[in-house]
Short mmCIF file of C-alpha atoms and ligand atoms in Angstrom, two decimals:
data_model
loop_
_atom_site.label_atom_id
_atom_site.label_comp_id
_atom_site.label_asym_id
_atom_site.label_seq_id
_atom_site.Cartn_x
_atom_site.Cartn_y
_atom_site.Cartn_z
CA UNK A 158 36.52 -20.36 -12.50
CA UNK A 159 33.69 -18.05 -11.60
CA UNK A 160 30.51 -19.29 -13.24
CA UNK A 161 27.40 -17.99 -11.49
CA UNK A 162 26.53 -14.33 -11.42
CA UNK A 163 27.11 -12.76 -8.05
CA UNK A 164 24.42 -10.91 -6.15
CA UNK A 165 25.59 -8.84 -3.20
CA UNK A 166 23.74 -6.67 -0.74
CA UNK A 167 24.36 -5.14 2.64
CA UNK A 168 22.15 -3.79 5.35
CA UNK A 169 23.33 -1.03 7.65
CA UNK A 170 23.12 -2.19 11.25
CA UNK A 171 21.24 0.66 12.83
CA UNK A 172 17.63 0.77 13.94
CA UNK A 173 14.88 -1.81 13.70
CA UNK A 174 13.87 -3.17 10.29
CA UNK A 175 10.19 -2.49 9.57
CA UNK A 176 7.54 -3.96 7.31
CA UNK A 177 8.64 -1.72 4.44
CA UNK A 178 12.26 -2.94 4.68
CA UNK A 179 10.97 -6.49 4.76
CA UNK A 180 9.00 -6.18 1.54
CA UNK A 181 11.53 -4.01 -0.28
CA UNK A 182 14.80 -5.68 0.63
CA UNK A 183 14.68 -8.64 3.00
CA UNK A 184 11.99 -10.75 1.35
CA UNK A 185 13.47 -10.60 -2.19
CA UNK A 186 16.97 -11.21 -0.83
CA UNK A 187 15.82 -14.31 1.09
CA UNK A 188 14.05 -15.61 -2.02
CA UNK A 189 17.22 -15.08 -4.07
CA UNK A 190 19.27 -16.87 -1.40
CA UNK A 191 17.20 -19.96 -2.00
CA UNK A 192 17.66 -19.92 -5.75
CA UNK A 193 20.47 -21.71 -7.53
CA UNK A 194 20.73 -19.06 -10.18
CA UNK A 195 22.97 -16.72 -8.23
CA UNK A 196 25.89 -16.80 -5.91
CA UNK A 197 24.68 -14.64 -3.00
CA UNK A 198 26.74 -12.38 -0.72
CA UNK A 199 24.79 -10.83 2.16
CA UNK A 200 26.41 -8.79 4.84
CA UNK A 201 25.90 -6.58 7.86
CA UNK A 202 27.30 -3.14 7.10
CA UNK A 203 28.52 -2.30 10.61
CA UNK A 204 31.23 0.13 9.46
CA UNK A 205 28.53 2.02 7.60
CA UNK A 206 26.47 2.05 10.79
CA UNK A 207 29.18 4.12 12.52
CA UNK A 208 28.31 7.02 10.26
CA UNK A 209 24.88 7.33 11.84
CA UNK A 210 25.30 5.80 15.24
CA UNK A 211 27.90 6.62 17.86
CA UNK A 212 26.32 4.71 20.70
CA UNK A 213 28.32 1.47 21.11
CA UNK A 214 25.50 -0.29 22.98
CA UNK A 215 22.96 0.52 20.30
CA UNK A 216 25.28 -0.43 17.47
CA UNK A 217 26.17 -3.77 19.05
CA UNK A 218 22.55 -4.59 19.82
CA UNK A 219 21.35 -3.59 16.35
CA UNK A 220 23.97 -5.80 14.75
CA UNK A 221 22.81 -8.78 16.82
CA UNK A 222 19.18 -8.09 15.99
CA UNK A 223 19.67 -7.63 12.30
CA UNK A 224 21.77 -10.77 12.04
CA UNK A 225 19.05 -12.65 13.95
CA UNK A 226 16.40 -11.28 11.61
CA UNK A 227 18.18 -12.57 8.50
CA UNK A 228 18.59 -15.97 10.10
CA UNK A 229 15.01 -16.07 11.41
CA UNK A 230 13.64 -15.27 7.97
CA UNK A 231 15.35 -18.36 6.62
CA UNK A 232 18.50 -17.11 4.95
CA UNK A 233 20.18 -20.23 3.67
CA UNK A 234 23.74 -19.81 4.92
CA UNK A 235 24.89 -22.99 3.19
CA UNK A 236 24.07 -21.51 -0.17
CA UNK A 237 24.96 -17.89 0.39
CA UNK A 238 27.88 -16.19 2.07
CA UNK A 239 26.57 -14.30 5.10
CA UNK A 240 29.12 -12.14 6.88
CA UNK A 241 29.88 -8.99 8.80
CA UNK A 242 31.64 -6.16 6.98
CA UNK A 243 34.11 -5.53 9.81
CA UNK A 244 35.33 -9.16 9.68
CA UNK A 245 36.59 -8.67 6.16
CA UNK A 246 39.81 -6.76 6.76
CA UNK A 247 40.29 -6.32 3.03
CA UNK A 248 37.27 -4.00 2.81
CA UNK A 249 38.93 -0.99 4.49
CA UNK A 250 42.14 -1.78 2.61
CA UNK A 251 40.41 -1.65 -0.73
CA UNK A 252 38.47 1.37 0.46
CA UNK A 253 41.76 3.29 0.69
CA UNK A 254 42.84 2.31 -2.83
CA UNK A 255 39.45 3.48 -4.08
CA UNK A 256 39.69 6.73 -2.09
CA UNK A 257 42.76 7.48 -4.17
CA UNK A 258 40.81 6.77 -7.37
CA UNK A 259 37.80 8.94 -6.50
CA UNK A 260 37.43 12.56 -7.53
CA UNK A 261 36.24 14.74 -4.67
CA UNK A 262 33.82 16.32 -7.13
CA UNK A 263 32.10 12.96 -7.60
CA UNK A 264 31.43 12.77 -3.87
CA UNK A 265 30.18 16.38 -3.83
CA UNK A 266 27.34 15.20 -6.03
CA UNK A 267 26.14 12.43 -3.72
CA UNK A 268 22.44 12.83 -2.87
CA UNK A 269 22.96 11.92 0.77
CA UNK A 270 25.68 14.54 1.20
CA UNK A 271 23.78 17.17 -0.76
CA UNK A 272 20.67 16.59 1.34
CA UNK A 273 22.76 17.10 4.46
CA UNK A 274 24.19 20.33 3.06
CA UNK A 275 20.74 21.56 2.06
CA UNK A 276 19.59 21.15 5.62
CA UNK A 277 22.59 23.21 6.70
CA UNK A 278 22.28 26.00 4.17
CA UNK A 279 19.64 27.73 6.24
CA UNK A 280 21.97 27.72 9.20
CA UNK A 281 25.01 29.25 7.56
CA UNK A 282 27.68 26.55 7.96
CA UNK A 283 27.46 24.10 5.03
CA UNK A 284 29.47 21.37 6.65
CA UNK A 285 27.96 21.46 10.11
CA UNK A 286 27.72 17.92 11.48
CA UNK A 287 29.02 16.26 8.30
CA UNK A 288 31.76 13.73 8.94
CA UNK A 289 34.22 12.47 6.37
CA UNK A 290 32.49 9.13 6.88
CA UNK A 291 29.23 10.53 5.56
CA UNK A 292 30.99 12.35 2.76
CA UNK A 293 32.87 9.30 1.51
CA UNK A 294 30.14 6.76 2.32
CA UNK A 295 29.80 5.76 -1.36
CA UNK A 296 33.49 4.80 -1.51
CA UNK A 297 33.15 2.33 1.36
CA UNK A 298 30.08 0.96 -0.38
CA UNK A 299 32.08 0.61 -3.61
CA UNK A 300 34.74 -1.35 -1.68
CA UNK A 301 32.03 -3.71 -0.35
CA UNK A 302 30.87 -4.41 -3.86
CA UNK A 303 34.11 -4.46 -5.84
CA UNK A 304 36.04 -6.64 -3.40
CA UNK A 305 33.73 -9.51 -4.39
CA UNK A 306 33.38 -8.42 -7.98
CA UNK A 307 29.61 -8.63 -7.66
CA UNK A 308 27.42 -8.33 -10.77
CA UNK A 309 24.05 -7.40 -9.32
CA UNK A 310 23.23 -5.28 -6.30
CA UNK A 311 19.63 -5.48 -5.04
CA UNK A 312 18.94 -2.07 -3.57
CA UNK A 313 16.19 0.46 -3.06
CA UNK A 314 15.84 3.36 -5.48
CA UNK A 315 17.65 5.70 -3.10
CA UNK A 316 20.84 3.65 -3.54
CA UNK A 317 20.99 3.64 -7.34
CA UNK A 318 23.27 6.68 -7.43
CA UNK A 319 25.74 4.89 -5.16
CA UNK A 320 25.94 1.99 -7.60
CA UNK A 321 26.59 4.41 -10.44
CA UNK A 322 29.38 6.00 -8.43
CA UNK A 323 30.78 2.55 -7.78
CA UNK A 324 30.88 1.92 -11.52
CA UNK A 325 32.68 5.22 -12.10
CA UNK A 326 35.29 4.42 -9.47
CA UNK A 327 35.78 0.87 -10.78
CA UNK A 328 36.12 2.10 -14.35
CA UNK A 329 38.79 4.55 -13.29
CA UNK A 330 40.76 1.87 -11.49
CA UNK A 331 40.44 -0.42 -14.51
CA UNK A 332 41.77 2.33 -16.75
CA UNK A 333 44.59 3.55 -14.55
CA UNK A 334 45.82 0.11 -13.49
CA UNK A 335 44.39 -3.14 -14.83
CA UNK A 336 40.85 -4.16 -15.71
CA UNK A 337 40.26 -6.17 -12.55
CA UNK A 338 36.75 -5.05 -11.66
CA UNK A 339 33.33 -5.91 -13.08
CA UNK A 340 31.07 -2.93 -13.42
CA UNK A 341 28.13 -3.84 -11.15
CA UNK A 342 24.48 -3.13 -11.85
CA UNK A 343 21.72 -2.11 -9.49
CA UNK A 344 18.93 -4.68 -9.30
CA UNK A 345 15.70 -2.90 -8.51
CA UNK A 346 12.56 -4.93 -7.74
CA UNK A 347 10.46 -5.64 -10.83
CA UNK A 348 7.11 -4.00 -11.44
CA UNK A 349 5.85 -1.26 -9.22
CA UNK A 350 8.34 -0.18 -6.60
CA UNK A 351 6.91 -1.36 -3.33
CA UNK A 352 7.13 1.62 -1.08
CA UNK A 353 4.85 0.85 1.79
CA UNK A 354 2.91 3.58 3.60
CA UNK A 355 3.32 4.06 7.32
CA UNK A 356 0.95 4.76 10.22
CA UNK A 357 0.21 8.32 9.05
CA UNK A 358 -0.11 7.48 5.35
CA UNK A 359 3.32 8.87 4.41
CA UNK A 360 6.05 6.48 3.23
CA UNK A 361 7.00 4.12 6.06
CA UNK A 362 10.32 5.42 7.31
CA UNK A 363 12.24 5.62 10.53
CA UNK A 364 12.78 9.32 10.00
CA UNK A 365 9.01 9.93 10.00
CA UNK A 366 8.51 7.85 13.15
CA UNK A 367 5.61 6.01 11.48
CA UNK A 368 6.95 2.46 11.25
CA UNK A 369 5.68 -0.97 12.20
CA UNK A 370 8.71 -3.02 13.31
CA UNK A 371 8.89 -6.37 11.55
CA UNK A 372 8.95 -8.37 14.76
CA UNK A 373 6.86 -6.18 17.02
CA UNK A 374 5.30 -8.37 19.76
CA UNK A 375 1.58 -9.09 19.20
CA UNK A 376 0.24 -6.47 21.60
CA UNK A 377 2.45 -3.76 20.13
CA UNK A 378 1.50 -4.82 16.62
CA UNK A 379 -2.18 -4.47 17.51
CA UNK A 380 -1.63 -1.04 19.05
CA UNK A 381 0.27 0.23 16.01
CA UNK A 382 -2.32 -1.05 13.54
CA UNK A 383 -5.01 0.71 15.56
CA UNK A 384 -3.07 3.96 15.06
CA UNK A 385 -3.15 3.75 11.24
CA UNK A 386 -4.94 6.80 9.84
CA UNK A 387 -8.30 6.21 8.13
CA UNK A 388 -11.11 8.53 7.03
CA UNK A 389 -14.40 9.17 8.78
CA UNK A 390 -16.62 6.84 6.73
CA UNK A 391 -18.99 4.79 8.89
CA UNK A 392 -19.46 0.99 8.83
CA UNK A 393 -21.82 0.13 6.00
CA UNK A 394 -20.59 2.94 3.74
CA UNK A 395 -18.60 1.69 0.69
CA UNK A 396 -14.88 2.46 0.93
CA UNK A 397 -12.06 2.84 -1.56
CA UNK A 398 -9.40 0.18 -0.96
CA UNK A 399 -6.89 1.85 -3.26
CA UNK A 400 -6.40 4.92 -1.12
CA UNK A 401 -6.34 3.06 2.17
CA UNK A 402 -3.15 2.23 4.09
CA UNK A 403 -4.81 -0.70 5.88
CA UNK A 404 -5.69 -2.30 2.56
CA UNK A 405 -2.26 -1.52 1.12
CA UNK A 406 -0.51 -3.40 3.92
CA UNK A 407 -3.00 -6.26 3.74
CA UNK A 408 -2.47 -6.43 -0.02
CA UNK A 409 1.31 -6.62 0.40
CA UNK A 410 1.10 -9.70 2.62
CA UNK A 411 -2.11 -11.60 1.88
CA UNK A 412 -2.73 -14.13 -0.90
CA UNK A 413 -4.42 -12.83 -4.03
CA UNK A 414 -7.68 -14.66 -3.18
CA UNK A 415 -7.78 -13.10 0.26
CA UNK A 416 -7.07 -9.70 -1.27
CA UNK A 417 -9.93 -10.03 -3.78
CA UNK A 418 -12.35 -10.99 -1.03
CA UNK A 419 -11.22 -8.02 1.03
CA UNK A 420 -11.75 -5.71 -1.92
CA UNK A 421 -15.37 -6.90 -2.04
CA UNK A 422 -15.79 -6.26 1.66
CA UNK A 423 -14.59 -2.68 1.15
CA UNK A 424 -17.32 -2.26 -1.47
CA UNK A 425 -19.79 -3.66 1.07
CA UNK A 426 -18.67 -1.12 3.65
CA UNK A 427 -16.47 -3.02 6.13
CA UNK A 428 -16.00 -0.87 9.29
CA UNK A 429 -12.56 0.47 10.13
CA UNK A 430 -12.48 -1.26 13.51
CA UNK A 431 -13.27 -4.55 11.85
CA UNK A 432 -10.63 -4.03 9.14
CA UNK A 433 -7.96 -3.19 11.71
CA UNK A 434 -8.78 -6.39 13.55
CA UNK A 435 -8.55 -8.42 10.30
CA UNK A 436 -5.25 -6.85 9.32
CA UNK A 437 -3.83 -7.47 12.77
CA UNK A 438 -4.86 -11.14 12.71
CA UNK A 439 -3.49 -11.67 9.24
CA UNK A 440 -0.12 -10.08 9.95
CA UNK A 441 0.21 -11.64 13.36
CA UNK A 442 -0.32 -15.11 11.89
CA UNK A 443 1.93 -14.42 8.92
CA UNK A 444 4.84 -13.11 10.98
CA UNK A 445 4.49 -15.33 14.02
CA UNK A 446 6.66 -18.34 12.94
CA UNK A 447 9.60 -16.10 11.95
CA UNK A 448 9.08 -13.96 15.04
CA UNK A 449 9.29 -17.06 17.23
CA UNK A 450 12.50 -18.12 15.50
CA UNK A 451 13.81 -14.60 16.03
CA UNK A 452 13.03 -14.69 19.77
CA UNK A 453 14.87 -17.98 19.97
CA UNK A 454 17.93 -16.93 17.96
CA UNK A 455 18.37 -13.59 19.71
CA UNK A 456 18.74 -15.53 22.99
CA UNK A 457 21.75 -17.31 21.52
CA UNK A 458 24.36 -14.72 20.49
CA UNK A 459 26.99 -17.43 20.28
CA UNK A 460 25.09 -19.14 17.49
CA UNK A 461 24.84 -15.84 15.60
CA UNK A 462 28.53 -15.17 16.11
CA UNK A 463 29.50 -18.62 14.84
CA UNK A 464 27.39 -18.20 11.74
CA UNK A 465 29.06 -14.89 10.97
CA UNK A 466 32.56 -16.18 11.57
CA UNK A 467 31.97 -19.11 9.26
CA UNK A 468 30.67 -16.66 6.69
CA UNK A 469 33.78 -14.52 7.06
CA UNK A 470 36.02 -17.52 6.42
CA UNK A 471 34.09 -18.25 3.23
CA UNK A 472 34.16 -14.63 2.11
CA UNK A 473 37.86 -14.21 2.75
CA UNK A 474 38.72 -17.21 0.61
CA UNK A 475 37.90 -14.85 -2.20
CA UNK A 476 38.77 -11.45 -0.82
CA UNK A 477 42.23 -12.24 0.52
CA UNK A 478 43.86 -13.38 -2.73
CA UNK A 479 41.94 -10.77 -4.72
CA UNK A 480 43.17 -8.00 -2.45
CA UNK A 481 46.75 -9.21 -2.91
CA UNK A 482 46.22 -9.00 -6.65
CA UNK A 483 44.78 -5.50 -6.33
CA UNK A 484 47.66 -4.33 -4.17
CA UNK A 485 50.14 -5.69 -6.69
CA UNK A 486 48.24 -3.94 -9.46
CA UNK A 487 48.91 -0.57 -7.81
CA UNK A 488 52.55 -1.46 -7.15
CA UNK A 489 52.39 -2.63 -3.55
CA UNK A 490 53.87 -6.09 -3.24
CA UNK A 491 56.94 -7.92 -1.94
CA UNK A 492 60.07 -6.11 -3.11
CA UNK A 493 61.77 -9.24 -4.35
CA UNK A 494 58.89 -9.88 -6.75
CA UNK A 495 58.61 -8.59 -10.28
CA UNK A 496 55.35 -6.81 -10.97
CA UNK A 497 52.95 -8.15 -13.57
CA UNK A 498 53.17 -6.66 -17.07
CA UNK A 499 53.43 -2.88 -17.10
CA UNK A 500 50.57 -0.90 -18.49
CA UNK A 501 50.06 -1.36 -22.17
CA UNK A 502 50.04 2.38 -22.76
CA UNK A 503 53.68 2.66 -21.64
CA UNK A 504 54.78 -0.21 -23.82
CA UNK A 505 53.18 1.38 -26.85
CA UNK A 506 54.80 4.73 -26.11
CA UNK A 507 58.30 3.26 -25.96
CA UNK A 508 57.85 1.36 -29.20
CA UNK A 509 57.24 4.47 -31.35
CA UNK A 510 59.79 5.30 -34.03
CA UNK A 511 61.22 8.80 -34.48
CA UNK A 512 58.85 9.55 -37.35
CA UNK A 513 55.78 8.49 -35.43
CA UNK A 514 56.95 10.59 -32.50
CA UNK A 515 57.12 13.75 -34.57
CA UNK A 516 53.62 13.26 -35.92
CA UNK A 517 52.38 12.66 -32.37
CA UNK A 518 54.06 15.92 -31.39
CA UNK A 519 52.37 17.83 -34.21
CA UNK A 520 49.00 16.37 -33.20
CA UNK A 521 49.58 17.38 -29.63
CA UNK A 522 50.45 20.96 -30.59
CA UNK A 523 47.30 21.23 -32.66
CA UNK A 524 45.25 19.98 -29.72
CA UNK A 525 46.86 22.57 -27.46
CA UNK A 526 46.06 25.35 -29.93
CA UNK A 527 42.41 24.26 -30.09
CA UNK A 528 42.27 24.12 -26.30
CA UNK A 529 43.66 27.66 -26.04
CA UNK A 530 41.13 28.98 -28.50
CA UNK A 531 38.28 27.28 -26.62
CA UNK A 532 39.50 28.71 -23.35
CA UNK A 533 39.60 32.23 -24.81
CA UNK A 534 36.01 31.83 -26.02
CA UNK A 535 34.89 30.59 -22.65
CA UNK A 536 36.59 33.47 -20.86
CA UNK A 537 34.83 35.95 -23.12
CA UNK A 538 31.54 34.26 -22.23
CA UNK A 539 32.34 34.43 -18.51
CA UNK A 540 33.20 38.12 -18.86
CA UNK A 541 29.92 38.83 -20.65
CA UNK A 542 27.90 37.03 -17.98
CA UNK A 543 29.79 38.88 -15.29
CA UNK A 544 29.00 42.25 -16.88
CA UNK A 545 25.31 41.38 -16.87
CA UNK A 546 25.49 40.31 -13.26
CA UNK A 547 27.21 43.52 -12.22
CA UNK A 548 24.62 45.61 -14.04
CA UNK A 549 21.86 43.77 -12.18
CA UNK A 550 23.68 44.24 -8.85
CA UNK A 551 24.10 48.00 -9.43
CA UNK A 552 20.41 48.37 -10.26
CA UNK A 553 19.28 46.43 -7.19
CA UNK A 554 17.67 48.36 -4.34
CA UNK A 555 20.41 47.15 -2.01
CA UNK A 556 23.51 46.54 -4.16
CA UNK A 557 25.64 45.32 -1.24
CA UNK A 558 23.10 42.64 -0.35
CA UNK A 559 22.60 41.67 -3.99
CA UNK A 560 26.37 41.36 -4.38
CA UNK A 561 26.67 39.14 -1.29
CA UNK A 562 23.76 37.01 -2.50
CA UNK A 563 25.38 36.51 -5.89
CA UNK A 564 28.66 35.45 -4.28
CA UNK A 565 26.84 32.95 -2.12
CA UNK A 566 24.87 31.62 -5.07
CA UNK A 567 28.05 31.06 -7.04
CA UNK A 568 29.73 29.31 -4.14
CA UNK A 569 26.77 27.02 -3.88
CA UNK A 570 26.73 26.35 -7.62
CA UNK A 571 30.42 25.40 -7.43
CA UNK A 572 29.70 22.80 -4.77
CA UNK A 573 27.25 21.04 -7.07
CA UNK A 574 29.02 21.58 -10.38
CA UNK A 575 30.76 19.04 -12.57
CA UNK A 576 34.53 19.45 -12.91
CA UNK A 577 34.21 21.25 -16.22
CA UNK A 578 31.52 23.68 -15.08
CA UNK A 579 33.27 24.31 -11.82
CA UNK A 580 36.41 25.73 -13.45
CA UNK A 581 34.43 28.46 -15.19
CA UNK A 582 32.27 29.14 -12.18
CA UNK A 583 35.33 29.56 -10.01
CA UNK A 584 36.81 31.99 -12.48
CA UNK A 585 33.56 33.94 -12.41
CA UNK A 586 33.56 33.96 -8.62
CA UNK A 587 37.16 35.13 -8.54
CA UNK A 588 36.40 38.01 -10.90
CA UNK A 589 33.27 38.96 -8.99
CA UNK A 590 35.12 38.95 -5.69
CA UNK A 591 37.71 41.29 -7.20
CA UNK A 592 35.05 43.88 -7.97
CA UNK A 593 34.86 46.90 -5.66
CA UNK A 594 31.30 48.13 -5.45
N1 LIG B 100 24.01 1.75 1.77
C1 LIG B 100 23.15 0.62 1.98
C2 LIG B 100 21.90 1.08 2.74
O1 LIG B 100 21.98 1.99 3.56
C3 LIG B 100 23.85 -0.47 2.74
C4 LIG B 100 25.06 -0.95 2.03
C5 LIG B 100 26.35 -0.79 2.42
C6 LIG B 100 25.08 -1.68 0.81
N2 LIG B 100 27.18 -1.37 1.53
C7 LIG B 100 26.46 -1.92 0.52
C8 LIG B 100 24.08 -2.13 -0.06
C9 LIG B 100 26.84 -2.59 -0.64
C10 LIG B 100 24.48 -2.81 -1.21
C11 LIG B 100 25.84 -3.03 -1.49
O2 LIG B 100 20.86 0.53 2.53
#
């Protein structure tokens, strides 16, 4: 029987983790891996990495490095299950079942996809450079989570929407087939969200090119800290710690006593050169033991590989039988086997008496009449809006351009609309396109 609550999180194996990733994701995950409260599942999302990275050398190297980072930071692989996504063959299998449960419209609303389209809108072709992998990214993520029936998913704020989509997909499966999935919850760090600033004062992010890699060698670490933007106050002039990136990073790593002392030194006018030196020394000392372990582990890919393979064996003890159960639930199983109980809905339907059936029929007819009436009202509304639009187009200084702009606007609105809205919008577009100016 499953007793402990399951915590599951993945990290995409592209690029170098930086100090911000460490504070936001790695550090809390390592702490949770040491606790007895949860059953932890931690994995390297290498299939997800393919969406962003098509350089085999880089992908392979990143996967080694990120695995080594988890191990160097002290992930307790006896307590948690630490594995590589691509070793769990059931993940892509489940991913397909979930693809068939996912409305395309749900994916249209994904932030990551919409952001990609927004970038493209200026250039004319919406879908330029967007792969199906990027588009259906949240479905693969849902498969990662649902295959282990995880309860809590520690993620950054940017991933919350993906967890909500995962719940939607799971709920649909539960309804259509059998209630086999938990609905997972995002677990976002308590208190203030720790979004660390980078070298230039903006959020530390690979896409801004302002990061400090977690295991940068000492000399590189010093160089990067020296690049952190400060203001032009001179040594001796009091400084505000709360608007200073150097202090922010120091604060995120140092003990509270050290932080209080540093706050005082800001009031006393510590010079920027001095502060950069102090921050460097603090970080270098803090990170050095794990960095040394990292240097050691990365030299031993066989050790990393063994750890991951052992993790995969542990993970598949759960995923293999569960996937068989899921396949059977959709009707895919050995042909000489009888499927588990049919859906309750069907049983209920067959059991109705003649009388009950006729009252069901009457109810259905009433519902259809109401639906027709609603549709007529909605069409009248669409027609009224269209008339207004046409009047505006005719009054525009360049009616042809205004007409084209309205068509484009509607097309865009349809991309982002919910199913219900989209039906009406499409009708409106159809009517508008039929107009001859
Ligand atoms: N999408 C996550 C990220 O980019 C990585 C990820 C993949 C993940 N699958 C997951 C996180 C499942 C949590 C659960 O950060």
